[in-house]
Coordinates of C-alpha atoms and ligand atoms in Angstrom, one line a residue:
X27 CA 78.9 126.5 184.4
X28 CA 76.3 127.2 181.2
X29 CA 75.1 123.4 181.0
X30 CA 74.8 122.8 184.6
X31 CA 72.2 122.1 186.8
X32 CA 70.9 124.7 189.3
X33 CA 71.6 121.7 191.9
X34 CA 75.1 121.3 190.5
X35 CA 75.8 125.1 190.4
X36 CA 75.0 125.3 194.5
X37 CA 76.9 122.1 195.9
X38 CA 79.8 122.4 197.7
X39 CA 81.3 118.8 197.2
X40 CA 83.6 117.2 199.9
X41 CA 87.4 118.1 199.6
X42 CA 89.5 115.0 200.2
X43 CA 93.2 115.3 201.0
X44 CA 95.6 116.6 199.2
X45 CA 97.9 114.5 197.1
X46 CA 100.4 117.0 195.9
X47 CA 102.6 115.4 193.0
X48 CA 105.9 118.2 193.3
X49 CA 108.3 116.3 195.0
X50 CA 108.3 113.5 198.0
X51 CA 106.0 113.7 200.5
X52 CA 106.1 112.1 204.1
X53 CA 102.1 111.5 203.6
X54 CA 100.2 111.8 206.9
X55 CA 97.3 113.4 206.0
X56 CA 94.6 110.9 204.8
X57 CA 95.0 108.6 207.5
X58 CA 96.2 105.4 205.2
X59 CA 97.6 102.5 206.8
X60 CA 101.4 102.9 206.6
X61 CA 102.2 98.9 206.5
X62 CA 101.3 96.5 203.5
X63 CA 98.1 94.4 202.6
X64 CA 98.3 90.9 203.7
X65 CA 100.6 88.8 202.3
X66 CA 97.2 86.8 200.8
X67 CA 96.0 89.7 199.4
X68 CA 99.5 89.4 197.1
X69 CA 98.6 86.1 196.1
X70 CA 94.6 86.6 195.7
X71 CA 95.6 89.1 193.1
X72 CA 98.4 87.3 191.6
X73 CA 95.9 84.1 191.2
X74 CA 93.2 86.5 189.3
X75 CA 92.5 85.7 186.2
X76 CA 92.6 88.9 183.9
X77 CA 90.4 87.4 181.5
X78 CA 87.7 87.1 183.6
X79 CA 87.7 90.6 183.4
X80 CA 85.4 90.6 180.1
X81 CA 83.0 89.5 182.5
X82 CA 80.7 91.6 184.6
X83 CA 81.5 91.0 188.5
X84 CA 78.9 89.0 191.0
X85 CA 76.6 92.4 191.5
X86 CA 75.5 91.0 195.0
X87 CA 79.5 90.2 195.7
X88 CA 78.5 87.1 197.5
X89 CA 81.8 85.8 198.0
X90 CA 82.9 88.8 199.4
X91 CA 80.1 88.8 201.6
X92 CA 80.6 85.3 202.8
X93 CA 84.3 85.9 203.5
X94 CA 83.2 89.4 205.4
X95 CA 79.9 87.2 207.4
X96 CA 82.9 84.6 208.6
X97 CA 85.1 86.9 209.6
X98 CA 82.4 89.4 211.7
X99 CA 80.4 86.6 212.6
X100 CA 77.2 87.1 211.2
X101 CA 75.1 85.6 208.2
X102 CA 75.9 86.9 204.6
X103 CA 72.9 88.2 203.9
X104 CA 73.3 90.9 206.7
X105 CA 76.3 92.2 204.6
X106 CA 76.2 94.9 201.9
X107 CA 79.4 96.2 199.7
X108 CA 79.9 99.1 198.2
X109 CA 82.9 101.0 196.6
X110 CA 84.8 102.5 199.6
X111 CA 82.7 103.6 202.2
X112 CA 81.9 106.7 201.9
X113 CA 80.0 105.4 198.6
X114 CA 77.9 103.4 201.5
X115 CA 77.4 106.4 203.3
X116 CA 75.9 108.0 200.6
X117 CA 73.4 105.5 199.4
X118 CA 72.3 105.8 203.4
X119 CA 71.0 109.5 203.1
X120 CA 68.5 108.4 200.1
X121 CA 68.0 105.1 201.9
X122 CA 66.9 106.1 205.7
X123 CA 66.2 109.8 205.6
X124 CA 63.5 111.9 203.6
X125 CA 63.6 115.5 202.5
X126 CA 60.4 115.9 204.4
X127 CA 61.3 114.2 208.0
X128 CA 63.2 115.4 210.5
X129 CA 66.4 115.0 209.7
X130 CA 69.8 113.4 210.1
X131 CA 71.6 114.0 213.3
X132 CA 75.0 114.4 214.0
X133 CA 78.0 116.6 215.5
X134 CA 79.3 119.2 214.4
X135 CA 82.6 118.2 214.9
X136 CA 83.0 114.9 212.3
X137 CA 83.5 113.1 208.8
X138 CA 82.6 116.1 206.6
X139 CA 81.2 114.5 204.3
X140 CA 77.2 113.6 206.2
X141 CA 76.8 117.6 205.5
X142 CA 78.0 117.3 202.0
X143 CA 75.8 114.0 201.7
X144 CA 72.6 115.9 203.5
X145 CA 72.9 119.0 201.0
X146 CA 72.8 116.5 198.4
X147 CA 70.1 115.0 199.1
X148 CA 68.1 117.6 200.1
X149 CA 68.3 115.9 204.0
X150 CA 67.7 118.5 206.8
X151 CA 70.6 118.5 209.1
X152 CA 70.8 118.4 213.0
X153 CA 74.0 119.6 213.9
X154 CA 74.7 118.7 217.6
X155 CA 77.9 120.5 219.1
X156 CA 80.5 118.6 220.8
X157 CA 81.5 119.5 224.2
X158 CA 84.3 121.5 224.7
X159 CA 87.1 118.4 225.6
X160 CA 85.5 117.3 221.7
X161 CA 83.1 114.4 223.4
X162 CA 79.8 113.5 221.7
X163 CA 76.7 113.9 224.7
X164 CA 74.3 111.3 223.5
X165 CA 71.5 112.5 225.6
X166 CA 72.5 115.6 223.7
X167 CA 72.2 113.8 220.3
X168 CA 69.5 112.1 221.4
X169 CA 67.2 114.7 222.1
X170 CA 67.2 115.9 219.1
X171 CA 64.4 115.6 216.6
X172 CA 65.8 113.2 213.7
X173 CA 65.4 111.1 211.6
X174 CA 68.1 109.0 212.3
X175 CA 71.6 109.5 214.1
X176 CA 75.4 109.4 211.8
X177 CA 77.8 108.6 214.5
X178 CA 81.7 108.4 213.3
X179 CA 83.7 105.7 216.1
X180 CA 85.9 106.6 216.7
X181 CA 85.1 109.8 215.4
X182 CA 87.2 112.1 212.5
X183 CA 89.0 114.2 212.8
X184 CA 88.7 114.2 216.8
X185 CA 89.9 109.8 217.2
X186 CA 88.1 109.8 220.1
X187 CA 86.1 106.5 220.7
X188 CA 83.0 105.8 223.0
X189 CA 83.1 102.7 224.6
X190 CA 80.5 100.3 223.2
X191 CA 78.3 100.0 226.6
X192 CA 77.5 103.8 225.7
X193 CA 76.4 102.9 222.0
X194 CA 74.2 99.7 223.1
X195 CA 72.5 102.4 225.5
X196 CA 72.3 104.7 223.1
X197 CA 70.7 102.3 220.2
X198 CA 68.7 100.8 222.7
X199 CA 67.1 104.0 223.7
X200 CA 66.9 106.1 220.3
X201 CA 63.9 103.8 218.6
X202 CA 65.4 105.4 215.4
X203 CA 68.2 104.4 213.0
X204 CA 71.7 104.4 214.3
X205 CA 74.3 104.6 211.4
X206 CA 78.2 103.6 213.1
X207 CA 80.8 104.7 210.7
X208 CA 83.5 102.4 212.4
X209 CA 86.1 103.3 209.5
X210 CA 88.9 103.7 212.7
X211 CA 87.3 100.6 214.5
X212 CA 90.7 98.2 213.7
X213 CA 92.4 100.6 215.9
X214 CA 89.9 100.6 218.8
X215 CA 88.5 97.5 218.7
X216 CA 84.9 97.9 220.2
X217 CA 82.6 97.3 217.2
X218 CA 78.6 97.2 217.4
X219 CA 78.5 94.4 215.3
X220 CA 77.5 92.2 218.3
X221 CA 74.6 94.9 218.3
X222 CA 72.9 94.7 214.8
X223 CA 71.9 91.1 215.9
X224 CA 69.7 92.3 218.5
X225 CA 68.8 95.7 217.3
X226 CA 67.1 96.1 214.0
X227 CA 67.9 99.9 214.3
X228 CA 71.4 100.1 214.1
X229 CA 73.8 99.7 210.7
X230 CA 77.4 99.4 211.1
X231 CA 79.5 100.5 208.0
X232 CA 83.0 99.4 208.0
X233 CA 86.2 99.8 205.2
X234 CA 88.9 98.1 203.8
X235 CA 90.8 101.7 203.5
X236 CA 92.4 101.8 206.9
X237 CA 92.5 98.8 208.8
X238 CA 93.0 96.4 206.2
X239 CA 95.6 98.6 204.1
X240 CA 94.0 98.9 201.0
X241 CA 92.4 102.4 200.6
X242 CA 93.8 101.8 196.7
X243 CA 91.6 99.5 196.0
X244 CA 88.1 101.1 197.2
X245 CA 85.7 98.6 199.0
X246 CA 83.5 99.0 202.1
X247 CA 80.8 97.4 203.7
X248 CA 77.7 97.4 206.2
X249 CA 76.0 95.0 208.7
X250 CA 72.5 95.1 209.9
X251 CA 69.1 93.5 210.0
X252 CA 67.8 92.4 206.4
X253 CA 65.3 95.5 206.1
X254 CA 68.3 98.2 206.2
X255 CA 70.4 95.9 204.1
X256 CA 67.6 95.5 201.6
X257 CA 67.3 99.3 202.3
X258 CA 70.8 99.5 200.5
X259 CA 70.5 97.1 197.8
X260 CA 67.2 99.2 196.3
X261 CA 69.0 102.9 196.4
X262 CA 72.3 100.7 195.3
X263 CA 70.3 99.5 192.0
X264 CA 69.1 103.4 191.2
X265 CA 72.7 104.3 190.4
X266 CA 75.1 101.2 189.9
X267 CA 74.8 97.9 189.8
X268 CA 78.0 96.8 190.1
X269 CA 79.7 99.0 192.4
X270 CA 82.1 96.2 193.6
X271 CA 84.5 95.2 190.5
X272 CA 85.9 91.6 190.3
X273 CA 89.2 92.1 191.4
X274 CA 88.5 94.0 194.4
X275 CA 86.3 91.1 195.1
X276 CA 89.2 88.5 195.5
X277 CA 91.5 91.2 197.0
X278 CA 88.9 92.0 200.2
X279 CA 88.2 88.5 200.2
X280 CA 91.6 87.6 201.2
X281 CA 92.0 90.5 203.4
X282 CA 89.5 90.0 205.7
X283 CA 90.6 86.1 206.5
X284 CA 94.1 87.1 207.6
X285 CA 92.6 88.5 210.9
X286 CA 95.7 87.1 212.2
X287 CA 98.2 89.7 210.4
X288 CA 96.2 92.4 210.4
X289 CA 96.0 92.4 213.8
X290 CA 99.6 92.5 214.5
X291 CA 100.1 95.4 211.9
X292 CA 97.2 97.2 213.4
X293 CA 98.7 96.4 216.9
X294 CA 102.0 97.9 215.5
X295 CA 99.9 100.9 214.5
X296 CA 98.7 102.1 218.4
X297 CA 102.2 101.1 219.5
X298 CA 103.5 104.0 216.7
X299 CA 100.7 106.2 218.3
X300 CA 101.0 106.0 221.6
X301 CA 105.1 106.8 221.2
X302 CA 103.7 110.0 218.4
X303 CA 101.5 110.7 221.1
X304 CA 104.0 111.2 224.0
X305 CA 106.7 112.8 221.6
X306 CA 104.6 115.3 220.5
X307 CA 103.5 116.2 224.2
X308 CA 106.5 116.7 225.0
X309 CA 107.0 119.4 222.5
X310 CA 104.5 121.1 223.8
X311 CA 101.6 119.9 222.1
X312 CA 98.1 119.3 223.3
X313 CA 96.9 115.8 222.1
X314 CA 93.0 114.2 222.0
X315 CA 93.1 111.1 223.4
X316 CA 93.1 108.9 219.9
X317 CA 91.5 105.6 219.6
X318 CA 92.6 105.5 215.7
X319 CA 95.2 105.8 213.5
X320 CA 95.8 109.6 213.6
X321 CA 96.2 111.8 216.2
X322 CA 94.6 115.3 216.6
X323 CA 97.0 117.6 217.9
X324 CA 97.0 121.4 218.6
X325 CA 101.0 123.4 219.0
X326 CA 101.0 125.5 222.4
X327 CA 103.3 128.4 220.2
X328 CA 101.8 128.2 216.5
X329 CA 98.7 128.2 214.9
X330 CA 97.2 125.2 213.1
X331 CA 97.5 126.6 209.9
X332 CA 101.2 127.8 210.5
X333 CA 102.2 123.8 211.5
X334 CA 100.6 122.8 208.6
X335 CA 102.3 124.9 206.3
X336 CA 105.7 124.8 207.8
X337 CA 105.4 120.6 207.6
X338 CA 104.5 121.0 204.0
X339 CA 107.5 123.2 203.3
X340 CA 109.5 120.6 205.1
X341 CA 108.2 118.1 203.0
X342 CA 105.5 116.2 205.6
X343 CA 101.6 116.5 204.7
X344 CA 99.4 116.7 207.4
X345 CA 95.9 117.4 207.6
X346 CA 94.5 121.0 208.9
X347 CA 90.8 121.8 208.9
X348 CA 90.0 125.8 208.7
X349 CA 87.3 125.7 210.5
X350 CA 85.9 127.1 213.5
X351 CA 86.7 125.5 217.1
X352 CA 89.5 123.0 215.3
X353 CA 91.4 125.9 213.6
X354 CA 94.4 125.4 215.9
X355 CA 94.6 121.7 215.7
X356 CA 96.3 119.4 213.2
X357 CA 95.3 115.8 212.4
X358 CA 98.0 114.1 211.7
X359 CA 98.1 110.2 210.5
X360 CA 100.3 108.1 212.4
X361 CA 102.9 106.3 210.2
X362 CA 105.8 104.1 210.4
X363 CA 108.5 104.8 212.7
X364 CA 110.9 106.1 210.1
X365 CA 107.6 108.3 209.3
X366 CA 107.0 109.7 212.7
X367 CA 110.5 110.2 213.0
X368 CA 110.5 112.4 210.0
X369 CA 107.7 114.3 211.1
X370 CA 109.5 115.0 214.7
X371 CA 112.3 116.2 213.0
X372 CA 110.7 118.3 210.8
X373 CA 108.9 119.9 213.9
X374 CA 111.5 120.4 215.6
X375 CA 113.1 122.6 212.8
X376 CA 110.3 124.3 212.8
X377 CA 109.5 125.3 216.1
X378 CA 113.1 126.2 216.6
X379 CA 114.6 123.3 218.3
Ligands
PMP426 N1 84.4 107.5 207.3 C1 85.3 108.2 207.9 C2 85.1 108.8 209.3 C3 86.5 108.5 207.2 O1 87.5 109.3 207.7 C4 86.7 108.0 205.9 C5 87.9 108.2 205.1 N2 88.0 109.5 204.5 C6 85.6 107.2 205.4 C7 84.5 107.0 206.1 C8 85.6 106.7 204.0 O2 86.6 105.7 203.7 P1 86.5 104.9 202.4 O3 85.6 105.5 201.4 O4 87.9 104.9 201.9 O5 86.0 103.5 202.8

C-alpha cells in the first residue's frame, strides 16, 4: 500500500463474478449467453487479417458504428463504442455529472458498479429505494435532486423491465439526462432507442456481452443526440484512444447484422427461462418476474447464502449478493437446457429431494 495514492488506498472497486478454475463448473453466475456467436462472427474472424494487427485500429470505429446505426436504425454519428460497457458507463460519470452538482440518481437495488463509478469520481450519489415487490417508482426517482438519472432495463440483479411508455414519460418529464443501461434489452425487447431521436436527454448504452454472445470479446456501445455523444468522445480521448481493438471491430460488426439468428437464440433464451422459472416455483421458490437472461430467485427453506454454497459444492456457480434486503435471493443465469437441468438436479440434492 506504501506507493499508493490516498484515492487508491480508500476505493472499494467493483467485484465481478467469480471464475473459480478447481474443477468444472455449471457457470450461471455472470449472466453470459449460454449459445454461440453468430455463425458470421466465425467467419469475420477467420477473414481478419493478423497482420493488420501492426496497425493501430479506426479510433472512431466507424465501421462498427455504421454496422451498429443500420442495425438500430439511427445515423452513425449518434453511435459511441467503447470496451464492454461498463467501460461506457464509466466515461458517463466524468462526462454528465460534476463533483459539485447534485448528483447521480439511482436505486438502491442495481448494477453495482454506478456506486463504485460515483466514489470514483467523486459524484454525490442519490440512492432511491426500490419498493418492496423490487419495482423502480419514477415519480420516486424523479423527485429527487440530480444531476442526472442511471436506470439499468431491465434492471440487475432484480430482471425486472419497465415497459417503455413508462421511460418516454419519464424522459419526457425529468428535463435532465437519462442514462438506459439496456445490457438485458435482447431479452426484453423494448429499447429507448426510438427515444434518443426525439429526446436530446436520454443515452442508451447497449453490449455485445449478453445478447449477442460475446462477453469474451469486450465491446459496448451508446446512442444519443450528438452533444452526449461528443460528451463521450472528449472524456474517451483523456484516457484511451483506442478503446475498440481491430478485431473486435470486425467481430461486432458481423454480429450485429445477423439480427436474424440472434433473435432465435435470444428467443431460445426466454423459452429456457420461462421453463427455469416454473421448475424452480415449483420447488418452492419465490421468483421476480425476469425480463432477462437470469432469474432472481429466493428458496422458501434456506438462506441465500446456504443455496449458493450448496450449488457451488455441487459444482453449479450462481450469483448471491450479501447484502441487505437481497440476502435471501440468488441470481441465477439462465443456461442451456442441459444447464438448467443440472442446476435442478443439483437443487434438488440439496434441498433433500
Ligand atoms: N450493465 C449491467 C446491468 C450489467 O449487468 C453488466 C454486466 N456485468 C454490464 C452493464 C456490463 O457489461 P459489459 O461490460 O460486458 O458490456
Amino acid at each position: 500500500m506504501r506507493y499508493l495514492s490516498e484515492k487508491a488506498k480508500k476505493i472499494s472497486p467493483y467485484t465481478a463474478g467469480e471464475q473459480p478454475k478447481d474443477k468444472k463448473y455449471v457457470k450461471l453466475n455472470t449472466n453470459e449467453n449460454p449459445y454461440p456467436p453468430s455463425p458470421k462472427v466465425r467467419a469475420a474472424v477467420e477473414k481478419f487479417d493478423p497482420a493488420s494487427l501492426k496497425l493501430y485500429p479506426d479510433p472512431t470505429a466507424k465501421a462498427l458504428r455504421e454496422a451498429i446505426g443500420q442495425a438500430e436504425g439511427v445515423p452513425a454519428e449518434n453511435v459511441f463504442c467503447g470496451n464492454g460497457s461498463d467501460e461506457i458507463l464509466a466515461l458517463c460519470f466524468p462526462a454528465f455529472f460534476d463533483p459539485d452538482g447534485d448528483g447521480a440518481a439511482f436505486a438502491d437495488i442495481t448494477y453495482s458498479f454506478y456506486p463504485v463509478f460515483c466514489d470514483f469520481f467523486g459524484i454525490p450519489k442519490r440512492i432511491l429505494p426500490l419498493d418492496e415487490d423490487f419495482t423502480l417508482d419514477l415519480e420516486k426517482l424523479l423527485a429527487l435532486p440530480a444531476q442526472g438519472f442511471v436506470v439499468a432495463n431491465p434492471n440487475a440483479p432484480t430482471g425486472i423491465g419497465i415497459p417503455l411508455g413508462e421511460v418516454e414519460g419519464f424522459v419526457k418529464k425529468s428535463g435532465r439526462l437519462v442514462i438506459l443501461d439496456e445490457a438485458y434489452m435482447p431479452f426484453f425487447g423494448e429499447s429507448a432507442v426510438p427515444l434518443t431521436k426525439k429526446y436530446d436527454n436520454v443515452l442508451v448504452v447497449k453490449t455485445f456481452s449478453k445478447g449477442y454472445s460475446l462477453a469474451g470479446i469486450r465491446c459496448g456501445y451508446a446512442i444519443g443526440d450528438r452533444s452526449l455523444i461528443e460528451g463521450l468522445e472528449r472524456v474517451r480521448d483523456c484516457f484511451n484512444s483506442y478503446p475498440v481493438d481491430s478485431l473486435c471491430q470486425a467481430a461486432c460488426a458481423a454480429a450485429i447484422l445477423d439480427a436474424e439468428y440472434y433473435s432465435r437464440m435470444n428467443g431460445l433464451v426466454i423459452f429456457e427461462r420461462e421453463q427455469l422459472r416454473g421448475a424452480l416455483e415449483k420447488m418452492g421458490f419465490f421468483v421476480l418476474p425476469s425480463r432477462s437472461n437470469f432469474l432472481f430467485a429466493k428458496s422458501n427453506s434456506l438462506s441465500g447464502g446456504k443455496v449458493y454454497a450448496g450449488l457451488k459444492e455441487r459444482g453449479v456457480l450462481v450469483r448471491w449478493f450479501d447484502k441487505p434486503k437481497i440476502s435471501d435471493f440468488v441470481r441465477i443465469t439462465v443456461g442451456s437446457a442441459e444447464e438448467n437441468e443440472k442446476l435442478l438436479e443439483a437443487l434438488k440434492d440439496l434441498l433433500g429431494r
